Coordinates of C-alpha atoms and ligand atoms in Angstrom, one line a residue:
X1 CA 27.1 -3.7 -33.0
X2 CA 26.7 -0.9 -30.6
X3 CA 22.9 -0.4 -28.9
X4 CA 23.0 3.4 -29.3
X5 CA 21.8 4.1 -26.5
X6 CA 25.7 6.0 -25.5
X7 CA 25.0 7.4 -29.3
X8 CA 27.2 11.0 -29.6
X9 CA 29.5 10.2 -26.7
X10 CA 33.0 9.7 -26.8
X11 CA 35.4 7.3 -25.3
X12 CA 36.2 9.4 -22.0
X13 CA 40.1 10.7 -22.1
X14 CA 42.1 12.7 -19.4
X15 CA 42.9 15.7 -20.7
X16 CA 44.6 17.7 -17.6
X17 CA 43.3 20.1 -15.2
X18 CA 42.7 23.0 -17.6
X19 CA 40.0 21.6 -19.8
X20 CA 37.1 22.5 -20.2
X21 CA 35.6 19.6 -21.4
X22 CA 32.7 17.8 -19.4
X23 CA 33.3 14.7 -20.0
X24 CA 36.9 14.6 -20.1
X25 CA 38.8 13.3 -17.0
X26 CA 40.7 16.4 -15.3
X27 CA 42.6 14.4 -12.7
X28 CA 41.7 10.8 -13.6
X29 CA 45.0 9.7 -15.2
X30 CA 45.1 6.0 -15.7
X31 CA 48.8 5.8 -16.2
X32 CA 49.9 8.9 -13.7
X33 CA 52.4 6.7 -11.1
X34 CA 51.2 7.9 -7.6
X35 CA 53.6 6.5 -5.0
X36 CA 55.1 4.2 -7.3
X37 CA 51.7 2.5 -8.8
X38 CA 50.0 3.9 -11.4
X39 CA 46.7 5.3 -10.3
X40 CA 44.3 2.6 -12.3
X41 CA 46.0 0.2 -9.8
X42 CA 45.7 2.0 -6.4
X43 CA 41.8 3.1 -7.6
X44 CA 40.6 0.5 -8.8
X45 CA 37.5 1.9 -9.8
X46 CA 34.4 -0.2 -10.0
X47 CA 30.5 0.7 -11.8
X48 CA 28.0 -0.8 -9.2
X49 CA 25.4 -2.7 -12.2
X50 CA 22.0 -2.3 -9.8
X51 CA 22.2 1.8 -9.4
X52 CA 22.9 2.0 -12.7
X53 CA 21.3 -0.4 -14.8
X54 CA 18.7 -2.0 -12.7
X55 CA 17.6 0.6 -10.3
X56 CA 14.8 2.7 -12.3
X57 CA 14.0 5.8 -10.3
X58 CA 11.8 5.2 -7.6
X59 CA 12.1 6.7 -4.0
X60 CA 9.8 5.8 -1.5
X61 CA 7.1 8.3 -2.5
X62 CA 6.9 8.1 -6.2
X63 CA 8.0 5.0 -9.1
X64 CA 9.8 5.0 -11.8
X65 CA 11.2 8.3 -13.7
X66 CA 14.0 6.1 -16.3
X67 CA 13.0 4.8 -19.0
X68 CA 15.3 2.3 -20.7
X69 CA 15.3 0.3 -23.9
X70 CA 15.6 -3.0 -21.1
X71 CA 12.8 -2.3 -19.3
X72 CA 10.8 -4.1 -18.5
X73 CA 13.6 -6.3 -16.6
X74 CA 11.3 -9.3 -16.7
X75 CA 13.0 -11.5 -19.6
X76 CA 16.4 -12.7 -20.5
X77 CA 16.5 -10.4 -24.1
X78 CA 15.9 -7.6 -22.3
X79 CA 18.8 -8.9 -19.6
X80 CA 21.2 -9.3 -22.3
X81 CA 20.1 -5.6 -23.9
X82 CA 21.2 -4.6 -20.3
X83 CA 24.6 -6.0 -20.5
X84 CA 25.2 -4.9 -23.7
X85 CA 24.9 -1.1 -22.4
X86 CA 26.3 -1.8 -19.3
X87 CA 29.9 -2.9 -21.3
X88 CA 29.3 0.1 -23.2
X89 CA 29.5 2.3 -20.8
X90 CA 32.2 0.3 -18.9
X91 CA 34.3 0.4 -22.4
X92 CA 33.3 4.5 -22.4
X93 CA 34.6 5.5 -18.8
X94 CA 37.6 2.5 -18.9
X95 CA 37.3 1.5 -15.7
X96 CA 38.7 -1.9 -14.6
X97 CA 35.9 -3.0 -12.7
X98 CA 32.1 -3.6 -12.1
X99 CA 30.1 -5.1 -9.3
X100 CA 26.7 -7.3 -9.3
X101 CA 23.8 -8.8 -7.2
X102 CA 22.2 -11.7 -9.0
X103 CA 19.0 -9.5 -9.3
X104 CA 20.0 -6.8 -11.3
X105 CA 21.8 -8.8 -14.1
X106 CA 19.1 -11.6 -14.4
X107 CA 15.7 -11.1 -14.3
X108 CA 13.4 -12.8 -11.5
X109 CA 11.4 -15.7 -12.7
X110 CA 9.9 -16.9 -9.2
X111 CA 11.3 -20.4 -8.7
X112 CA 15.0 -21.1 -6.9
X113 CA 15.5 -23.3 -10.1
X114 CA 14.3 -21.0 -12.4
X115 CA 16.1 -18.0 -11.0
X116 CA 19.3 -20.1 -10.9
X117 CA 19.3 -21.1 -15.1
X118 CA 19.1 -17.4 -15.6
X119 CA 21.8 -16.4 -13.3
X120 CA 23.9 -19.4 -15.3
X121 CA 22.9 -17.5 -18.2
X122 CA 23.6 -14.6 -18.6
X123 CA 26.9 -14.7 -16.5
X124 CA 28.2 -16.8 -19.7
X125 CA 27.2 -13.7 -21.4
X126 CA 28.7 -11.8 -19.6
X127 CA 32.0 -13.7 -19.5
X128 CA 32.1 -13.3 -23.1
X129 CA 31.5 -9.9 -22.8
X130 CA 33.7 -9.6 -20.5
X131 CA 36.6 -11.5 -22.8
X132 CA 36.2 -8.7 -25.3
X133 CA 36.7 -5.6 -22.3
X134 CA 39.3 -4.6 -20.2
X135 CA 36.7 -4.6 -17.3
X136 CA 36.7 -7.4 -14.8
X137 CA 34.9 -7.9 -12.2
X138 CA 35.6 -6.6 -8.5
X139 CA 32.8 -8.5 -6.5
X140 CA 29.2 -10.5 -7.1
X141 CA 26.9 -10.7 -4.2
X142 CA 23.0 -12.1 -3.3
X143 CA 20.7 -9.4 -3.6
X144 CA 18.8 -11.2 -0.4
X145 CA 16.7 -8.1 0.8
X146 CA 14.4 -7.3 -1.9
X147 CA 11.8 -10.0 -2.9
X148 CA 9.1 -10.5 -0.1
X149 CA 10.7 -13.9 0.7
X150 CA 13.8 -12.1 2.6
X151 CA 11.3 -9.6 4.6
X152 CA 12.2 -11.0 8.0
X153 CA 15.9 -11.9 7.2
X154 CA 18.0 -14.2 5.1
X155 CA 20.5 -16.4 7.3
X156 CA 19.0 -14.9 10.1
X157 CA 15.5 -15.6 9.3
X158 CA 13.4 -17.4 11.9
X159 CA 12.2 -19.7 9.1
X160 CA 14.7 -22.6 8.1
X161 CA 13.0 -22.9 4.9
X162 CA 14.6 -19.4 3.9
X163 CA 17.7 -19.9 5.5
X164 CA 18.4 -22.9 3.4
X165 CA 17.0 -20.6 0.2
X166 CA 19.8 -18.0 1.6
X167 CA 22.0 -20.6 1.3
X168 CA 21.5 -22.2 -2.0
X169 CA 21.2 -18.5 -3.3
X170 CA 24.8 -17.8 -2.0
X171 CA 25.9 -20.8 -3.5
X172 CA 25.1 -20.0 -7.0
X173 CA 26.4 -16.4 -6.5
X174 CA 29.5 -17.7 -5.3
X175 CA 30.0 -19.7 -8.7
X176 CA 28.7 -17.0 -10.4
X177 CA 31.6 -15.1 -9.0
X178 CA 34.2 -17.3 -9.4
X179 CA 33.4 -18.5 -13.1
X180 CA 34.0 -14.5 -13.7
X181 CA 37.4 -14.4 -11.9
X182 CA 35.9 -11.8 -9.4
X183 CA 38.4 -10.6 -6.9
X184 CA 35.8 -11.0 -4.0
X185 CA 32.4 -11.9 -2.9
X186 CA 30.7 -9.5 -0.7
X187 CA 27.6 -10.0 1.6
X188 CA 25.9 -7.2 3.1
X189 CA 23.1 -7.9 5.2
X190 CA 20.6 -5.9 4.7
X191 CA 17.5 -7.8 6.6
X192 CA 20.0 -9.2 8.6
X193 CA 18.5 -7.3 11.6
X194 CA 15.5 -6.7 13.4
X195 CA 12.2 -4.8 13.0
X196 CA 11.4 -5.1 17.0
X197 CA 12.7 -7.3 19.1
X198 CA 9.2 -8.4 20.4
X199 CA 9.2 -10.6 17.9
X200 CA 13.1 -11.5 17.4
X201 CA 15.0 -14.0 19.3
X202 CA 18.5 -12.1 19.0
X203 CA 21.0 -14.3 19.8
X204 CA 20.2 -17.0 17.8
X205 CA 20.2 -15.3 14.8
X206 CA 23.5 -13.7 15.0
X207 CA 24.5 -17.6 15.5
X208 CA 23.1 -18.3 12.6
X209 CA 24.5 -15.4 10.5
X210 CA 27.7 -16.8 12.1
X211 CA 27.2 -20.2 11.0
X212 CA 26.5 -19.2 7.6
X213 CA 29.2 -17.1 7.2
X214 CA 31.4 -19.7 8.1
X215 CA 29.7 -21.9 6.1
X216 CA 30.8 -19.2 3.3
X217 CA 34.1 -19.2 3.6
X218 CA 34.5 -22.9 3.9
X219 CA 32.4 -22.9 0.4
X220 CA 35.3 -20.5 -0.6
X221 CA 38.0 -22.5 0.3
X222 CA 36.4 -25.8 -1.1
X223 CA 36.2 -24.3 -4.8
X224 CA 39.4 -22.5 -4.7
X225 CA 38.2 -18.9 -5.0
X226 CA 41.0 -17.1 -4.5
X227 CA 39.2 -13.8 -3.6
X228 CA 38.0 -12.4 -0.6
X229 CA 35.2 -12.5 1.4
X230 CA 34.0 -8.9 2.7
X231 CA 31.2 -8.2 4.8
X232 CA 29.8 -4.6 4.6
X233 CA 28.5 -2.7 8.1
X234 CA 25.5 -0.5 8.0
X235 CA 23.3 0.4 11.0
X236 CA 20.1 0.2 9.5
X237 CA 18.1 1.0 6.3
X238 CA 16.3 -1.5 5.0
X239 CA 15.6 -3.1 9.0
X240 CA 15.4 -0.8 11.9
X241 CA 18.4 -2.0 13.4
X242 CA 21.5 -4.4 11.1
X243 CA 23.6 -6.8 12.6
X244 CA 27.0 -5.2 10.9
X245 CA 26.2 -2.0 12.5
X246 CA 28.9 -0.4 12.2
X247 CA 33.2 -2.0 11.7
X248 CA 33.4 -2.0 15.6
X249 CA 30.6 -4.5 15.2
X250 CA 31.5 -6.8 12.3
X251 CA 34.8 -7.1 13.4
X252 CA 33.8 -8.0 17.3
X253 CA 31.1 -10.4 15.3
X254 CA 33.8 -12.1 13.1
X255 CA 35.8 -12.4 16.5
X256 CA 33.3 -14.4 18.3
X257 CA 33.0 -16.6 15.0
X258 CA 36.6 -17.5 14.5
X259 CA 36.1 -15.8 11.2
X260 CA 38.3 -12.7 11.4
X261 CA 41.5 -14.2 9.5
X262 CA 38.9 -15.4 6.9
X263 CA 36.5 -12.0 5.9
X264 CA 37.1 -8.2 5.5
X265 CA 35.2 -5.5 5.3
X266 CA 33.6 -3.4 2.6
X267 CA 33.2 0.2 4.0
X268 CA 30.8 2.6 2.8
X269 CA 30.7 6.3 3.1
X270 CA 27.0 6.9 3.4
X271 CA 26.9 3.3 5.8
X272 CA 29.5 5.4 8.1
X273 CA 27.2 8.3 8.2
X274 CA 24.2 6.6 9.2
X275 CA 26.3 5.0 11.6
X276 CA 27.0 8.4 13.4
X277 CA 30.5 8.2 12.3
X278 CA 32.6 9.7 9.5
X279 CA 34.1 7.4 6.9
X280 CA 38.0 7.9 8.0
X281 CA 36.9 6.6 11.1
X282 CA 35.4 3.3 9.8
X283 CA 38.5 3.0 7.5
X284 CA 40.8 3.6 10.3
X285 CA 38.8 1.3 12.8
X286 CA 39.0 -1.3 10.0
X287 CA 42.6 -1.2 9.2
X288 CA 43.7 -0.8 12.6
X289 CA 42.6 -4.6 12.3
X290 CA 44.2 -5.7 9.2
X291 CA 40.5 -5.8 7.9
X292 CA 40.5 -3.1 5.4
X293 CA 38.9 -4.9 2.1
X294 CA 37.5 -2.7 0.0
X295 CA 35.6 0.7 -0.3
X296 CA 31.7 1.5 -1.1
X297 CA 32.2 4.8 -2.6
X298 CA 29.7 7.1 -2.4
X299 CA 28.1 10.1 -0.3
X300 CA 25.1 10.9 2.3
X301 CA 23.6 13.9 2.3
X302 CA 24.0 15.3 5.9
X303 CA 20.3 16.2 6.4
X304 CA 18.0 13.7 5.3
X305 CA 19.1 10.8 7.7
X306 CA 18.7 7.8 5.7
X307 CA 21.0 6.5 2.4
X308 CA 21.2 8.8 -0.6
X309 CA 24.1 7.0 -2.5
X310 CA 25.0 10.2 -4.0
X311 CA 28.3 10.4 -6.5
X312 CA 30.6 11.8 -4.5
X313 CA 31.9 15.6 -4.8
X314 CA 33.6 16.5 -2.0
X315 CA 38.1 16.2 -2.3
X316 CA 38.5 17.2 1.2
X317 CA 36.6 14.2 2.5
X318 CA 37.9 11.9 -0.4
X319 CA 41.6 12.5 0.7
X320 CA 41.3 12.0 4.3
X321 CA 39.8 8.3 3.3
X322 CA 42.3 7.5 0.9
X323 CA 45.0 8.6 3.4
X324 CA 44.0 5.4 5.4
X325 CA 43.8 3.2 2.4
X326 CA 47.2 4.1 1.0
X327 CA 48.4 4.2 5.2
X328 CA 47.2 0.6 5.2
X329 CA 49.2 -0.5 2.0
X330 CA 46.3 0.2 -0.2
X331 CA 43.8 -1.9 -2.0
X332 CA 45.3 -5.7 -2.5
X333 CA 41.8 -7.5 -3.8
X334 CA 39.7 -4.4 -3.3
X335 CA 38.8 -1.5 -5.4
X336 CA 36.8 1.4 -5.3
X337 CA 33.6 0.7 -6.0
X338 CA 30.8 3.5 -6.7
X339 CA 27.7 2.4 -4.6
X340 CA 26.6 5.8 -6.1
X341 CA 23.5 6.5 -8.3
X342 CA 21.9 9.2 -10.3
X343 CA 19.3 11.7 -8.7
X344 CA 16.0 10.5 -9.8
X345 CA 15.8 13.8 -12.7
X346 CA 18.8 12.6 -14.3
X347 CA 17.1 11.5 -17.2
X348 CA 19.6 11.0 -19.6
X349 CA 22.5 8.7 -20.7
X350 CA 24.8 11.5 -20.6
X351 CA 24.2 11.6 -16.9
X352 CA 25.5 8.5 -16.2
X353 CA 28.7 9.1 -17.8
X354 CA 28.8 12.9 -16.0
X355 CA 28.4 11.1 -12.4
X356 CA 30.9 8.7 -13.1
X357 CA 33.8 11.2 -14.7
X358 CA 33.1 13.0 -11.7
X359 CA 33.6 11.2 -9.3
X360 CA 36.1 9.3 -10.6
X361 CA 38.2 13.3 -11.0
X362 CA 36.9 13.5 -7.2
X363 CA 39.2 10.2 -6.5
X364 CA 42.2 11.0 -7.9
X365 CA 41.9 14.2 -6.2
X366 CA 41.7 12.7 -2.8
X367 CA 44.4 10.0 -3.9
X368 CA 46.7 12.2 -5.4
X369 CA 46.6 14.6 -2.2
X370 CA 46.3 11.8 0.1
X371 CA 50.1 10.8 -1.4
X372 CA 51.0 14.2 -1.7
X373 CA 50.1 14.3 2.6
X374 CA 51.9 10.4 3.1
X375 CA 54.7 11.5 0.9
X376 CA 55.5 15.2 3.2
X377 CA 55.0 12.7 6.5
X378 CA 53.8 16.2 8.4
X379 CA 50.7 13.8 9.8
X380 CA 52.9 10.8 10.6
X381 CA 55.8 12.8 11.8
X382 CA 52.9 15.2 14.6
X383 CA 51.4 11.5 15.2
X384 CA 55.3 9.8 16.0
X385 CA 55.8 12.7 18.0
X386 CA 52.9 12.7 19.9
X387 CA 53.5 9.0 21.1
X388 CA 57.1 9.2 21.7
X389 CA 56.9 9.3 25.5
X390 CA 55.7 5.4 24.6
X391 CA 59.5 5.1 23.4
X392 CA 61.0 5.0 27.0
X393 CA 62.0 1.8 28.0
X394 CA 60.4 2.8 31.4
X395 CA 56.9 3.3 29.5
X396 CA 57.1 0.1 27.7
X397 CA 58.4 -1.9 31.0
X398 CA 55.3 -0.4 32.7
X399 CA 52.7 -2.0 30.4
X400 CA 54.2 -5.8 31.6
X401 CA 54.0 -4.1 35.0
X402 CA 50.9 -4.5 36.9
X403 CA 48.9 -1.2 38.9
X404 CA 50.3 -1.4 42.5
X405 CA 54.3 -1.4 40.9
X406 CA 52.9 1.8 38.7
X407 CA 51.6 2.9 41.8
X408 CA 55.1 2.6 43.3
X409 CA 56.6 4.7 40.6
X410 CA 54.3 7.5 40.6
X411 CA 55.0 7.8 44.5
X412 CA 58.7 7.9 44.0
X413 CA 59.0 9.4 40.7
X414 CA 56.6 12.4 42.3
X415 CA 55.3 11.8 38.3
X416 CA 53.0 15.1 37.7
X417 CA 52.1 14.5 33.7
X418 CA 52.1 18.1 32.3
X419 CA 49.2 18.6 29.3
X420 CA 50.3 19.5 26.1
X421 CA 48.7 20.9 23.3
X422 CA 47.0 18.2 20.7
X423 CA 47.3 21.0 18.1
X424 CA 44.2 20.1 16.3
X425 CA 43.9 23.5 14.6
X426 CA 47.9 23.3 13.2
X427 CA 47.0 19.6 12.0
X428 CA 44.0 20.7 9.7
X429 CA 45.6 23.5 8.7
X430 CA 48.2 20.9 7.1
X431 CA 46.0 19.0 5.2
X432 CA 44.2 22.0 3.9
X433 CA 47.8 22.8 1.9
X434 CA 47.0 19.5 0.0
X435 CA 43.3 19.6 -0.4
Ligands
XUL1 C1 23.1 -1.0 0.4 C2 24.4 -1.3 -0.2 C3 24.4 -2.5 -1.1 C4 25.6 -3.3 -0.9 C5 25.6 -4.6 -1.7 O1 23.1 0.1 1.2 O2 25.3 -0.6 0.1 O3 24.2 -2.0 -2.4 O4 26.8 -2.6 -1.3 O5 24.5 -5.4 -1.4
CO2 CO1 27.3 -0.7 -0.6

C-alpha cells in the first residue's frame, strides 16, 4: 500500500528531447546503447538516503523548514515510514541505485548495542524492500561525524575508547552492507582531521586512520565482500583541515599504507571545489592511478566557499567529467551517486522528483557528449600528437640514460627545442561542438 506522500506523480518516462513535460526524462534513456552499454549501465545512478530523507532543512543559521510524515526520526515506525517513501521514490525515478549512512535509515537510540539492533532491523526491511525493486544498493557507510561522540575524530580520535566505537560501528556497517549485496563500502572522513594542531598529535593519527583502514579491508576480505572499498577526499568542512584532502593526498596516504591495490576513491564535485581544484582534475588524478571508484555527483556554488551539495545543472562541466570516467573504462563497481540535496525552500515532494529528473537529463547530457568527444578522437588524437616526440627511440633511450650522457647529447646534437603552440583555444573550441 502506497504512503501517498508521491500522491499525483507519475512513474518518470523518457520522452525525447522535445517534451515539454517536467517530469519526464529528456535525455535520460535507460536502454539508449552509448558506446556499446546501455546508458543505465555506464550511469549507474544512485539516490543518496541522508539528503533526501533524513536531512530536514537546516543550515547553520536556521532549523528545520521539511516537514515529513517520518519525522520525528526518533523511532523505528517512523524509520520504516521512511523506507517506504524512499522505495517510492526509487520505484518513481527507476534508478538502479541508493546509498546509506547507518544514521539516516535507523534512528539513534544512544547505546552501541542499541543502535546496532536497529541498524539489523531495518536493513531486513530494507532487503525486503529491496527484493520487490529494481534498486540495489551502490554503497553503505558510518555516518561517524555527527553525534558529539566523533567531535574530535573517529579512527583518529586521541581517545581509544572511540576508536574502538569507530571500529565496532564500521563493523556493523560493513555487514549491513554486505547482507544488501552493496557494490561497495565507502568511508569518508569527515572528523578525520584537525581543528588546530595545538592540540593534535598529527602523525599518529594518520597511523591510526592507516591502521584502521587496513584493518577494513582485511574485515572485507575475511567476509567475502566482494565490493570495493572507496575512500572519499575533501579538504575540510566539517574540521578545519581533513586528512583525504584532496586525491593527491589519499592516494600518497594509501601508498604509505600498503593499501593502494586494496581501496579507491569516491570523488566529489563540490569536495574538488573546495579543494581548489576542478572535478576533471580529481578524476583524472584518480584514474591516472587506476583508483577511479566511483563519483559523488553534485555541484558547489562558486561563491560561498563551503559545501552546497547542489543538484547539478551545468552539461559542459558534466561532460568533461564523464570524459575521464568513460577514458578510464567507466564505472566497474561504481555508480553515480547524487550527494545532491534540495535548497532548503523546496518544500514539496514534487521537488524531490524535479532535482533528481534533472540531473539525471544533466548526466546523460555530459555522457552522451563525453562519447560523442571519445567516439571523434579529436582530444585523444591533439593529445597523441602532442606527445609523439616521446615516440623516438632516442627520447625513450634517454629516460634509461642518466643527466651527464643527456648532457652529451645536447652538446653534439646542438638540440635548440623550438616552442609550439599548446592550442588551448582550438581544443575548447572542440568540445564546445559537443556540449
Ligand atoms: C560529505 C559527504 C558525505 C559522504 C558520505 O561532504 O560527501 O555525504 O559522501 O559520508
Ligand atoms: Co559525498
Amino acid at each position: 500500500m502506497s504512503t501517498g506522500f508521491f500522491d499525483g506523480i507519475a512513474p518518470i518516462r523518457y520522452e525525447g528531447p522535445d517534451s515539454a513535460n517536467p517530469l519526464a526524462y529528456r535525455h535520460y534513456n535507460p536502454d539508449e546503447v552509448v558506446m556499446g552499454k546501455r546508458m543505465e549501465d555506464h550511469l549507474r545512478f544512485a539516490v543518496a538516503y541522508w539528503h533526501s530523507f533524513a536531512w530536514e532543512g537546516q543550515d547553520p543559521f536556521g532549523g528545520q523548514t521539511f516537514v515529513r510524515p517520518w519525522h520525528p526520526q526518533d523511532d523505528m515506525g517512523r524509520a520504516r515510514l521512511k523506507a517506504d517513501v524512499a522505495f517510492e521514490m526509487f520505484d518513481l525515478l527507476g534508478v538502479p541505485f541508493f546509498c546509506w549512512h547507518d544514521a539516516d535509515i535507523r534512528p539513534e537510540q544512544g547505546s552501541y548495542a542499541e543502535n546496532l539492533r536497529t541498524l539489523e532491523e531495518i536493513t531486513d526491511y530494507i532487503g525486503v524492500k529491496m527484493e520487490g525493486s529494481k534498486t540495489g544498493l551502490l554503497w553503505g557507510t558510518a555516518n561517524m561525524f555527527s553525534h558529539r561522540r566523533w567531535m574530535a575524530g573517529a579512527s583518529t580520535n586521541p581517545d581509544p575508547d572511540v576508536f574502538a566505537y569507530a571500529a565496532a560501528t564500521v563493523k556493523g556497517c560493513m555487514d549491513a552492507t554486505h547482507k544488501l549485496d552493496g557494490q561497495n563500502y565507502v568511508l569518508w572522513g569527515g572528523r578525520e582531521g584537525y581543528e588546530t594542531l595545538l592540540n593534535t598529535d598529527l602523525r599518529q593519527e594518520l597511523d591510526h586512520m592507516g591502521r584502521f583502514l587496513a584493518m577494513v579491508v582485511e574485515y572485507k576480505h575475511k567476509i567475502g565482500f566482494a565490493g570495493t572499498i572507496l575512500v572519499e577526499p575533501k579538504p575540510q568542512e566539517p574540521s578545519k583541515h581533513q586528512y583525504d584532502f584532496d586525491a593527491a593526498t589519499c592516494i600518497g596516504f594509501l601508498r604509505k599504507y600498503g593499501l593502494e591495490g586494496e581501496v579507491k576513491l569516491n570523488i566529489e564535485q563540490g569536495h574538488a571545489i573546495l579543494a581548489g581544484h576542478s572535478f576533471e582534475h580529481e578524476l583524472a588524478v584518480a584514474a591516472a592511478e587506476g583508483m577511479l571508484g566511483s563519483i559523488d555527483m553534485n555541484r558547489n556554488d562558486y561563491q560561498s566557499g563551503w559545501d552546497t551539495d547542489q543538484f547539478p545543472n551545468n552539461v559542459p562541466e558534466v561532460a568533461l567529467a564523464y570524459y575521464h570516467v568513460l577514458k578510464a573504462g567507466g564505472f566497474t563497481t561504481g555508480g553515480t551517486n547524487f550527494d545532491a540535496k534540495l535548497r532548503r525552500q523546496s518544500l514539496d515532494a514534487e521537488d524531490l522528483i524535479a532535482a533528481h529528473v534533472g540531473g539525471m537529463d544533466i548526466c546523460a547530457r555530459g555522457l552522451k557528449a563525453a562519447a560523442a568527444m571519445l567516439e571523434d578522437g579529436g582530444l585523444e588524437d591533439a593529445l597523441a600528437e602532442r606527445y609523439a616526440g616521446w615516440e623516438s627511440p632516442a627520447a625513450q633511450a634517454m629516460l634509461e640514460s642518466d643527466l651527464a650522457s643527456i648532457q652529451a647529447r645536447v652538446l653534439a646534437e646542438g638540440i635548440e627545442p623550438e616552442p609550439r603552440s599548446g592550442r588551448q583555444e582550438r581544443l575548447e573550441n572542440y568540445v564546445n561542438r559537443f556540449v
